């Protein structure tokens, strides 16, 4: 659909802190309707995953900063 994107004007730009605050609020609202952790406790692939990822069910996530 052409023309559906709004141009990002300087007065509409968010700072990193504003974005983080908005993200925290969206997460808070989302936690009202769903649990914060939705990962399965176990699965049929556990044995293969744990062998692949040194006893964990998935790769370690790197911290961005």
PDB file of C-alpha atoms in Angstrom:
ATOM      1  CA  UNK A   1       0.000   0.000   0.000  1.00  0.00           C
ATOM      2  CA  UNK A   2       1.781   3.103  -1.142  1.00  0.00           C
ATOM      3  CA  UNK A   3       1.645   6.155   1.057  1.00  0.00           C
ATOM      4  CA  UNK A   4       0.957   4.322   4.334  1.00  0.00           C
ATOM      5  CA  UNK A   5       4.275   5.160   5.997  1.00  0.00           C
ATOM      6  CA  UNK A   6       4.574   8.399   7.901  1.00  0.00           C
ATOM      7  CA  UNK A   7       7.742  10.389   7.352  1.00  0.00           C
ATOM      8  CA  UNK A   8       9.966  10.544  10.418  1.00  0.00           C
ATOM      9  CA  UNK A   9      10.264  14.207  11.202  1.00  0.00           C
ATOM     10  CA  UNK A  10      12.757  15.566  13.773  1.00  0.00           C
ATOM     11  CA  UNK A  11      10.010  16.379  16.276  1.00  0.00           C
ATOM     12  CA  UNK A  12       8.773  12.764  16.100  1.00  0.00           C
ATOM     13  CA  UNK A  13      12.120  11.111  16.811  1.00  0.00           C
ATOM     14  CA  UNK A  14      12.608   9.362  20.141  1.00  0.00           C
ATOM     15  CA  UNK A  15      15.678   9.353  22.285  1.00  0.00           C
ATOM     16  CA  UNK A  16      17.023   6.010  23.446  1.00  0.00           C
ATOM     17  CA  UNK A  17      15.652   6.704  26.941  1.00  0.00           C
ATOM     18  CA  UNK A  18      12.185   7.527  25.578  1.00  0.00           C
ATOM     19  CA  UNK A  19      12.184   4.330  23.521  1.00  0.00           C
ATOM     20  CA  UNK A  20      13.238   2.269  26.566  1.00  0.00           C
ATOM     21  CA  UNK A  21      10.486   3.821  28.686  1.00  0.00           C
ATOM     22  CA  UNK A  22       7.916   3.061  25.997  1.00  0.00           C
ATOM     23  CA  UNK A  23       9.192  -0.507  25.683  1.00  0.00           C
ATOM     24  CA  UNK A  24       8.968  -1.005  29.449  1.00  0.00           C
ATOM     25  CA  UNK A  25       5.365   0.219  29.401  1.00  0.00           C
ATOM     26  CA  UNK A  26       4.461  -2.080  26.482  1.00  0.00           C
ATOM     27  CA  UNK A  27       6.037  -5.003  28.357  1.00  0.00           C
ATOM     28  CA  UNK A  28       4.109  -4.109  31.531  1.00  0.00           C
ATOM     29  CA  UNK A  29       0.824  -4.012  29.613  1.00  0.00           C
ATOM     30  CA  UNK A  30       1.641  -7.288  27.861  1.00  0.00           C
ATOM     31  CA  UNK A  31       2.357  -8.998  31.174  1.00  0.00           C
ATOM     32  CA  UNK A  32      -1.219  -8.203  32.249  1.00  0.00           C
ATOM     33  CA  UNK A  33      -2.600 -10.533  29.581  1.00  0.00           C
ATOM     34  CA  UNK A  34       0.131 -13.175  29.287  1.00  0.00           C
ATOM     35  CA  UNK A  35       2.831 -14.604  31.527  1.00  0.00           C
ATOM     36  CA  UNK A  36       6.253 -12.947  31.193  1.00  0.00           C
ATOM     37  CA  UNK A  37       8.008 -16.301  30.626  1.00  0.00           C
ATOM     38  CA  UNK A  38       6.424 -18.493  27.966  1.00  0.00           C
ATOM     39  CA  UNK A  39       9.296 -20.894  27.373  1.00  0.00           C
ATOM     40  CA  UNK A  40       8.477 -24.577  27.772  1.00  0.00           C
ATOM     41  CA  UNK A  41       9.952 -26.313  30.780  1.00  0.00           C
ATOM     42  CA  UNK A  42      10.872 -29.319  28.648  1.00  0.00           C
ATOM     43  CA  UNK A  43      10.391 -30.717  25.172  1.00  0.00           C
ATOM     44  CA  UNK A  44      10.935 -33.880  23.165  1.00  0.00           C
ATOM     45  CA  UNK A  45      14.167 -32.372  21.765  1.00  0.00           C
ATOM     46  CA  UNK A  46      15.770 -31.732  25.156  1.00  0.00           C
ATOM     47  CA  UNK A  47      18.346 -34.500  24.896  1.00  0.00           C
ATOM     48  CA  UNK A  48      19.598 -33.299  21.493  1.00  0.00           C
ATOM     49  CA  UNK A  49      19.541 -29.628  22.492  1.00  0.00           C
ATOM     50  CA  UNK A  50      21.384 -30.168  25.764  1.00  0.00           C
ATOM     51  CA  UNK A  51      24.065 -32.214  23.985  1.00  0.00           C
ATOM     52  CA  UNK A  52      24.501 -29.437  21.425  1.00  0.00           C
ATOM     53  CA  UNK A  53      24.482 -26.465  23.804  1.00  0.00           C
ATOM     54  CA  UNK A  54      26.580 -27.731  26.735  1.00  0.00           C
ATOM     55  CA  UNK A  55      23.701 -28.769  28.978  1.00  0.00           C
ATOM     56  CA  UNK A  56      21.416 -25.835  28.104  1.00  0.00           C
ATOM     57  CA  UNK A  57      18.317 -25.955  25.918  1.00  0.00           C
ATOM     58  CA  UNK A  58      19.566 -23.235  23.594  1.00  0.00           C
ATOM     59  CA  UNK A  59      22.480 -20.940  22.822  1.00  0.00           C
ATOM     60  CA  UNK A  60      23.572 -18.342  25.351  1.00  0.00           C
ATOM     61  CA  UNK A  61      22.320 -14.879  24.534  1.00  0.00           C
ATOM     62  CA  UNK A  62      25.004 -12.220  24.458  1.00  0.00           C
ATOM     63  CA  UNK A  63      24.327  -9.004  26.305  1.00  0.00           C
ATOM     64  CA  UNK A  64      24.203  -6.104  23.810  1.00  0.00           C
ATOM     65  CA  UNK A  65      26.322  -3.772  25.952  1.00  0.00           C
TER      66      UNK A  65
END
